[in-house]
Coordinates of C-alpha atoms and ligand atoms in Angstrom, one line a residue:
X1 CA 0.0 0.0 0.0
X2 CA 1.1 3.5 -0.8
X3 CA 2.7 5.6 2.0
X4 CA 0.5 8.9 3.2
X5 CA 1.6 11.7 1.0
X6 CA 4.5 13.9 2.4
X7 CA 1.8 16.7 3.1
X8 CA 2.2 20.0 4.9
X9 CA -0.6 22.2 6.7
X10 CA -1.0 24.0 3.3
X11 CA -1.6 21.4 1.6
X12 CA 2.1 21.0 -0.6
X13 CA 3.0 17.1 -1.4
X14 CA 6.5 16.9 -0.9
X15 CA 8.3 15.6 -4.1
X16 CA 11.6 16.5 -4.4
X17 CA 14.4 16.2 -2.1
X18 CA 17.6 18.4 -2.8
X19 CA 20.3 16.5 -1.5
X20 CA 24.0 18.5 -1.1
X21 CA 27.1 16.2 -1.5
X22 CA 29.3 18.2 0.0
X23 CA 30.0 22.2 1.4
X24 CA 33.5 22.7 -0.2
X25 CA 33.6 24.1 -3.6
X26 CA 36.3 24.7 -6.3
X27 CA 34.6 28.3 -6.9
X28 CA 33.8 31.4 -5.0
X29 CA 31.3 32.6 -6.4
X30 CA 31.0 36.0 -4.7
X31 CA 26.8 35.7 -4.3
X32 CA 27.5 32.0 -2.0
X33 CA 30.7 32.6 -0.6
X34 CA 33.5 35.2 0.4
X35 CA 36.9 34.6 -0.7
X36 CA 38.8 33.4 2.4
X37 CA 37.8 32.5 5.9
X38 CA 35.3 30.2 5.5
X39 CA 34.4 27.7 8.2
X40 CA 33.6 24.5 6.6
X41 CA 31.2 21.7 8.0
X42 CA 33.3 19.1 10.5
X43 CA 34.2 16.3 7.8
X44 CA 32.8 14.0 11.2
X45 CA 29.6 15.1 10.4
X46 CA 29.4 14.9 6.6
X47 CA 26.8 12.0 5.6
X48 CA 28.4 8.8 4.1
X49 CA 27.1 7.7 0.7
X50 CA 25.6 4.8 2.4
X51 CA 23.8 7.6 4.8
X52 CA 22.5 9.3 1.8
X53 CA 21.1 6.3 0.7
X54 CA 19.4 5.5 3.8
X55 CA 17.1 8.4 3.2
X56 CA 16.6 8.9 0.0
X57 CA 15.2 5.3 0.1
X58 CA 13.0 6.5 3.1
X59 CA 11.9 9.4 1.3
X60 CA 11.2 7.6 -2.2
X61 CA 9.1 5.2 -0.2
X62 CA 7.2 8.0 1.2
X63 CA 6.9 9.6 -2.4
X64 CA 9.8 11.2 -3.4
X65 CA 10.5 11.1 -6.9
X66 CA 13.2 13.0 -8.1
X67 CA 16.5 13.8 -6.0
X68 CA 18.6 16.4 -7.2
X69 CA 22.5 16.5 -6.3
X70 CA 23.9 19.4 -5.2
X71 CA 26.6 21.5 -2.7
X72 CA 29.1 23.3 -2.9
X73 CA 29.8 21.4 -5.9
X74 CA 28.9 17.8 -5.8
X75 CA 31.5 17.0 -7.8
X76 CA 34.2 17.0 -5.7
X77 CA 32.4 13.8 -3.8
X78 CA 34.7 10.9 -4.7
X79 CA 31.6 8.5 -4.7
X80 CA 29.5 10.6 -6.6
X81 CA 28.9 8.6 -9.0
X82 CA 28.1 5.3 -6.6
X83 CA 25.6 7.6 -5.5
X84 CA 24.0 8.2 -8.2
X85 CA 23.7 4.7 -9.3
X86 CA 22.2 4.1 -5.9
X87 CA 19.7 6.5 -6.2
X88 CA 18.6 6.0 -9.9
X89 CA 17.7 2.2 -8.4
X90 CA 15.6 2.9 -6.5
X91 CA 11.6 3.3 -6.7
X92 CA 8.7 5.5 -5.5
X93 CA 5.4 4.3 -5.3
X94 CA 4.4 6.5 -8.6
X95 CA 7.8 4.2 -10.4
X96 CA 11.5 4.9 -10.7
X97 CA 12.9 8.1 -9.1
X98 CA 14.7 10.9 -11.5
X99 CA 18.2 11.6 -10.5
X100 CA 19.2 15.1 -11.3
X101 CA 22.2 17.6 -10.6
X102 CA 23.4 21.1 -10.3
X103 CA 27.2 21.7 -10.9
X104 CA 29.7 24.3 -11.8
X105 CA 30.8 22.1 -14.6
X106 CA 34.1 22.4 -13.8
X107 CA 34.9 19.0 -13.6
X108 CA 32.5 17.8 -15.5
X109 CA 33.4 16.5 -18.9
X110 CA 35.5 13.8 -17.7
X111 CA 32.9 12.2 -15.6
X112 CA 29.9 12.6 -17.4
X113 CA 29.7 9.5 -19.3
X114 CA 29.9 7.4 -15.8
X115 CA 27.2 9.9 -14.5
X116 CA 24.8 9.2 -17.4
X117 CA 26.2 5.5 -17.1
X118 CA 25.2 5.5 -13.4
X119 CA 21.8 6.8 -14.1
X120 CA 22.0 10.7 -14.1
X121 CA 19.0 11.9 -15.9
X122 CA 19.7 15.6 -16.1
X123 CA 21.8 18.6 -15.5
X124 CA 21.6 22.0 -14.1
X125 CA 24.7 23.8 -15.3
X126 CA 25.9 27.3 -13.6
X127 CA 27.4 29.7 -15.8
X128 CA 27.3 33.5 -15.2
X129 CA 29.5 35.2 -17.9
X130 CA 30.8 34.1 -21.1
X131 CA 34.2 36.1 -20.9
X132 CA 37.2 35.3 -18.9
X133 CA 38.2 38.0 -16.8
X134 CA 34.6 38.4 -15.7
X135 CA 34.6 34.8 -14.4
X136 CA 37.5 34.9 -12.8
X137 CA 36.8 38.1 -10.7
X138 CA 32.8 36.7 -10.1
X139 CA 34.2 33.4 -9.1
X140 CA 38.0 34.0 -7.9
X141 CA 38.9 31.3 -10.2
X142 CA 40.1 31.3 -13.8
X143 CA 38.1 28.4 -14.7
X144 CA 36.0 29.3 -17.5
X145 CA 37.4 27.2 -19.9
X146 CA 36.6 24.1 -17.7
X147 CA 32.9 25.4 -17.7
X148 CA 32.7 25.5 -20.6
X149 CA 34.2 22.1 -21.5
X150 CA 31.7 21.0 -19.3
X151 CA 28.7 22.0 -21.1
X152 CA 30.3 21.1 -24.3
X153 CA 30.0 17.6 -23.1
X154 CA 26.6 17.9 -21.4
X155 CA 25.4 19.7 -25.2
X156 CA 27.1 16.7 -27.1
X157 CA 25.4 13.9 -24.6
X158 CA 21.8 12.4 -24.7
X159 CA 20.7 14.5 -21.4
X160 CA 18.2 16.7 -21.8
X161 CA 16.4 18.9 -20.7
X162 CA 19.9 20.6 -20.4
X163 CA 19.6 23.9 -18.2
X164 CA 22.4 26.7 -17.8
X165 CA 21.4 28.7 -14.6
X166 CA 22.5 32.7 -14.5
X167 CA 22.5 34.9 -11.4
X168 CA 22.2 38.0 -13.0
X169 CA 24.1 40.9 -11.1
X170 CA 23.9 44.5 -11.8
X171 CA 26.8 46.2 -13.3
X172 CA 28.7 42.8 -13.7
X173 CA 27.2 40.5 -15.8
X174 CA 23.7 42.3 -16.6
X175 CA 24.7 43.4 -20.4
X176 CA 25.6 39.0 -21.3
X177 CA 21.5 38.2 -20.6
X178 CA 21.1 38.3 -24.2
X179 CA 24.5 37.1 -25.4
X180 CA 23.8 34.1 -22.6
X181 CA 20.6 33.1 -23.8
X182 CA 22.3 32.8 -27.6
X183 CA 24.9 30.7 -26.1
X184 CA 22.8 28.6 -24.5
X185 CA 20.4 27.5 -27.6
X186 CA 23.5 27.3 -29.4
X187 CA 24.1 24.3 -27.0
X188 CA 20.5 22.9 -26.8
X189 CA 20.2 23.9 -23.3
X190 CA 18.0 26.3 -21.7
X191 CA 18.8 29.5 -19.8
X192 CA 17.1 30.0 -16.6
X193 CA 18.1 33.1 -14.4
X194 CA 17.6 33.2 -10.8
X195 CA 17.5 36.3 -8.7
X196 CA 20.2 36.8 -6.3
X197 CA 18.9 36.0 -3.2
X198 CA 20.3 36.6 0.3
X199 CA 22.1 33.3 1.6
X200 CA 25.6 34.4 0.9
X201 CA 27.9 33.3 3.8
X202 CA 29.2 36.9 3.5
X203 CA 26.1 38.7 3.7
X204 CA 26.7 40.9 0.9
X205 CA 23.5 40.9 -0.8
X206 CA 21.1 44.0 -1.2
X207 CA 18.0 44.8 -3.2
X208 CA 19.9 47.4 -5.2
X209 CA 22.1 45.1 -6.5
X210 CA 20.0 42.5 -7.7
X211 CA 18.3 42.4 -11.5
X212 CA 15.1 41.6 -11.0
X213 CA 13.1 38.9 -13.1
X214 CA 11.0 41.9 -14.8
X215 CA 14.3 43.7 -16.2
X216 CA 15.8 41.0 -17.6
X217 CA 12.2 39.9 -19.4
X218 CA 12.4 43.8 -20.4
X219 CA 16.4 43.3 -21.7
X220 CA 15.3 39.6 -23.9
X221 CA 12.2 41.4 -24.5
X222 CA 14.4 43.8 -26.9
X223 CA 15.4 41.3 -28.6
X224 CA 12.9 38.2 -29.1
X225 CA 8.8 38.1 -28.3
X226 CA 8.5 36.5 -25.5
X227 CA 5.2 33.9 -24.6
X228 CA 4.3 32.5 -21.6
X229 CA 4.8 28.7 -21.6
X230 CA 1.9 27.5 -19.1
X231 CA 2.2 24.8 -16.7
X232 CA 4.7 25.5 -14.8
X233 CA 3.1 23.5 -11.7
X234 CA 5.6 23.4 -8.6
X235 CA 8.6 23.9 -11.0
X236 CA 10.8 27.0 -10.1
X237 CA 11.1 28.9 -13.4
X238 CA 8.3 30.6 -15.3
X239 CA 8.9 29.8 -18.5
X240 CA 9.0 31.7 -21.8
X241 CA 9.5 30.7 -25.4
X242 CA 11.2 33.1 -27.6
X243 CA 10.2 33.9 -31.5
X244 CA 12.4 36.1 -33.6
X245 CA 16.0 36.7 -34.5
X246 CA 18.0 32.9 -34.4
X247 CA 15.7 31.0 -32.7
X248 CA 14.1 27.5 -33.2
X249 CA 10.5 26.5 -32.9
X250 CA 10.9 25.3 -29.0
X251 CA 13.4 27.7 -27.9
X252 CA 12.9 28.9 -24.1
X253 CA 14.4 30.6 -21.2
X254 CA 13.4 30.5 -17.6
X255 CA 13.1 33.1 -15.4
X256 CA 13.3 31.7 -11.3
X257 CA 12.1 35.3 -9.5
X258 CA 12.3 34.0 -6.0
X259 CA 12.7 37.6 -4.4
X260 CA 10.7 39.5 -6.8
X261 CA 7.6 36.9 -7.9
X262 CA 7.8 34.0 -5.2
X263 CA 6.6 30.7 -5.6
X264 CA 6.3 29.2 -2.6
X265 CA 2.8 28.4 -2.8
X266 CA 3.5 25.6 -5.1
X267 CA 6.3 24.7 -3.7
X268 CA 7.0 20.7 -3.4
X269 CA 10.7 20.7 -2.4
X270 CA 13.0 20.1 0.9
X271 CA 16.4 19.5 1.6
X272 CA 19.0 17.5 3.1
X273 CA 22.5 18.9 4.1
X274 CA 25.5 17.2 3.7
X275 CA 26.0 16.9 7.7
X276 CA 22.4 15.4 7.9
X277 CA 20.1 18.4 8.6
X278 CA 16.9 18.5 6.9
X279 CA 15.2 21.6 5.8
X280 CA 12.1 22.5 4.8
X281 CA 13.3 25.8 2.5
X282 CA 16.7 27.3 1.7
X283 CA 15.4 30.1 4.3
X284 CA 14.4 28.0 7.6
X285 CA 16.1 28.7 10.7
X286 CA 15.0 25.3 12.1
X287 CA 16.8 22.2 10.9
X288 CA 15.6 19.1 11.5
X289 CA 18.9 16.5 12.7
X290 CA 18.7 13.0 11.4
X291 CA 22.7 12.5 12.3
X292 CA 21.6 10.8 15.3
X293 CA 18.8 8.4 13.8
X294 CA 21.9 7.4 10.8
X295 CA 24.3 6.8 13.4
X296 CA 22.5 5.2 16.4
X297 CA 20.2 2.2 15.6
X298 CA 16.7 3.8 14.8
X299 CA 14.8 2.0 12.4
X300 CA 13.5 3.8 9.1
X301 CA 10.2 4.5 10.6
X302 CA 12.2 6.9 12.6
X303 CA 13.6 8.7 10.0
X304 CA 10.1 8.7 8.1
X305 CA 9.2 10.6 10.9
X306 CA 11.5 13.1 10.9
X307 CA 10.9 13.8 7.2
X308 CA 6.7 14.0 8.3
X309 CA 7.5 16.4 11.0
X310 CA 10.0 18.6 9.0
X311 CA 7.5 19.0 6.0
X312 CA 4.6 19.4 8.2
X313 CA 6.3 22.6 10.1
X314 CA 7.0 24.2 6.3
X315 CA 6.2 27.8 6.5
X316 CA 4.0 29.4 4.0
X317 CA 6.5 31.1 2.3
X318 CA 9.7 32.5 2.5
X319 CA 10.0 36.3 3.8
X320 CA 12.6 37.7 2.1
X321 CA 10.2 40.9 1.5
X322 CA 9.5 41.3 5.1
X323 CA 11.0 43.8 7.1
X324 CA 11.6 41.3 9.9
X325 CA 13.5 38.8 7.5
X326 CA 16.4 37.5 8.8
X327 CA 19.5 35.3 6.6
X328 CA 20.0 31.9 7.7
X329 CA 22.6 31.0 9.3
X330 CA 24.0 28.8 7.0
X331 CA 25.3 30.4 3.8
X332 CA 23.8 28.6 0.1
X333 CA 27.0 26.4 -0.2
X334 CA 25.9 24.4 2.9
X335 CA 22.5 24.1 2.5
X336 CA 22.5 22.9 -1.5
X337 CA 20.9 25.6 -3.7
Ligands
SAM401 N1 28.2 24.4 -7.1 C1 27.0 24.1 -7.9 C2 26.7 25.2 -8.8 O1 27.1 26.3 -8.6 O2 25.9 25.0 -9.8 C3 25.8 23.7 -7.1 C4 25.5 24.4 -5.8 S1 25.1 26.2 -6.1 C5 24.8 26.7 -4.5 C6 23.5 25.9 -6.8 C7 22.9 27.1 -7.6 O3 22.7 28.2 -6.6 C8 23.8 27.7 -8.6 O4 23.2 27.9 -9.8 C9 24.2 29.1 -8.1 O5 24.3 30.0 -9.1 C10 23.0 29.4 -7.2 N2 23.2 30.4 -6.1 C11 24.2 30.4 -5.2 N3 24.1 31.4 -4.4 C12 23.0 32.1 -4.8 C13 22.4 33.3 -4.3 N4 22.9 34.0 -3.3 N5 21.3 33.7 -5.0 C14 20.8 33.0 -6.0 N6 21.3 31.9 -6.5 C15 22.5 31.4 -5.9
SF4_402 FE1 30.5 26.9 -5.6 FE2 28.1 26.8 -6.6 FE3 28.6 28.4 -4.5 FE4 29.7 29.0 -6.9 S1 27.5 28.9 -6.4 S2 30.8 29.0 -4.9 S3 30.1 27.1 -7.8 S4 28.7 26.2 -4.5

């Protein structure tokens, strides 16, 4: 018989569990973390891959259908891809789960044909600028040739739907939306920009700053029509297909306004840190531990129940607008974005 949905008080089935590998990164992106001085999660507490496993079988059982890989960048987990093979076995009552990751693409290419071997079934890809010097200052790494070897792969390989996420920052990358959206259907992938939200462990974010979803439409709106795809149920991005100039029937780009136009109403997703702690939204300041259910002898109803009570205290929505908001403690690299 089919477990109770993983239902909240406003009436959300849970479906997706974000799941970060790891906290370290081989970027700094300066929106998720600041240069130097960063206090890293005790490597006692990181989850093993058998850990993971644990629950994300739990949590299939109960319903969840697609896990999604993330970090810091999940790629630096040596048994990445033994965990995603273990994950793409296993089965939700509605049939097999979907197995998808977020990366900086860095390192990519030379794992990707294990990943898809393993079971991967799609990709999230984060690229911000398509010149150099620009990357290296946003991300304090000259890396951008690796990114983009990465998504060379990813374009060339059977995955799709193949995304490219953008964080669109004002008066350093805000002139490429255009130029990034080209580059992106030139690859068979789909852009999707995400306001800049404030979970940087730096706390550097302000309102000023960020593009908003609306001035970016207005920037592709200048170049291509721009139609409302509908049905976007709980998914993240709006989506818009774009007619004019260069593009193919079928070419879109997705706009993820969490500041400016949130979603959380729809919102079917929760998240497991890589030290064990699950939350409800990337802005709870209640975590819910299972470290001590994984490492003592509690039997999965146990941890059933911890996902239940987690996803039953889910808030409404995020408060980002509210003067009384505060950051989270934990900055976006530990919590899996
Ligand atoms: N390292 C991987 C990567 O960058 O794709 C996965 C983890 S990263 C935290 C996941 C996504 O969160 C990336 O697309 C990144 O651009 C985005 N992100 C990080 N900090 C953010 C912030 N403050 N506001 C909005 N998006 C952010
Ligand atoms: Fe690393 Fe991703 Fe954070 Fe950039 S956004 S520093 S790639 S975890």
């Amino acid at each position: 018989m089919a477990a109770l949905p993983l239902l909240d008080t406003h009436g959300r089935v849970h479906r997706d569990l974000r799941i970060s590998l790891t906290d370290r990164c081989s970027l700094r992106c300066t929106y998720c973390m600041p240069e130097q001085g960063m206090e890293w999660l005790a490597k006692a507490s990181i989850l093993s891959a058998d850990e993971i496993v644990r629950v994300a079988r739990v949590a299939a059982d109960a319903g969840i259908t697609t896990f999604r890989l993330t970090g810091g960048e999940p790629l630096l987990r040596r048994d990445v891809v033994d965990v995603v093979r273990r994950l793409a076995g296993l089965e939700s009552p509605y049939g097999p789960v979907q197995v998808a990751m977020t990366t900086n693409g860095i390192a990519l290419a030379p794992m990707l044909d294990d990943l898809i071997g393993a079971g991967l079934s799609r990709l999230n890809i984060s690229l911000d600028t398509l010149r150099r010097d620009r990357f290296t200052a946003l991300t304090r790494r000259d890396r951008l040739d690796d990114v983009l070897t990465g998504i060379t792969a990813a374009a060339g390989s059977g995955l799709r739907p193949l995304k490219l996420n953008t964080v669109a920052m004002r008066g350093v990358n805000d002139d490429e939306m255009v130029d990034l959206v080209r580059f992106a259907l030139d690859h068979g992938a789909e852009l999707r920009f995400i306001e800049q939200m404030p979970l940087d462990v730096g706390h550097t974010w302000s309102r000023e700053a960020m593009v908003t979803g609306d001035e970016i439409l207005a920037a592709l709106g200048a170049q291509w029509r721009l139609e409302a795809v509908p049905g976007r149920g709980g998914a993240p991005a709006e989506r818009w297909r774009l007619h004019g100039p260069g593009t193919a029937d079928g070419a879109t780009v997705g706009m993820i306004a969490s500041v400016t136009a949130p979603f959380c109403g729809a919102c079917d997703r929760l998240r497991l840190t890589a030290d064990g702690q699950l939350r409800n939204c990337l802005f709870s300041m209640h975590e819910f531990d299972l470290l001590p259910s994984l490492r003592g002898d509690a039997p999965d109803d146990v941890i059933d129940d911890v996902l239940r009570r987690c996803i039953w205290a889910k808030l409404p929505g995020h408060a980002i607008n509210d003067p009384s908001f505060l950051q989270p403690v934990r900055g976006m690299n530990a919590i899996g974005g």
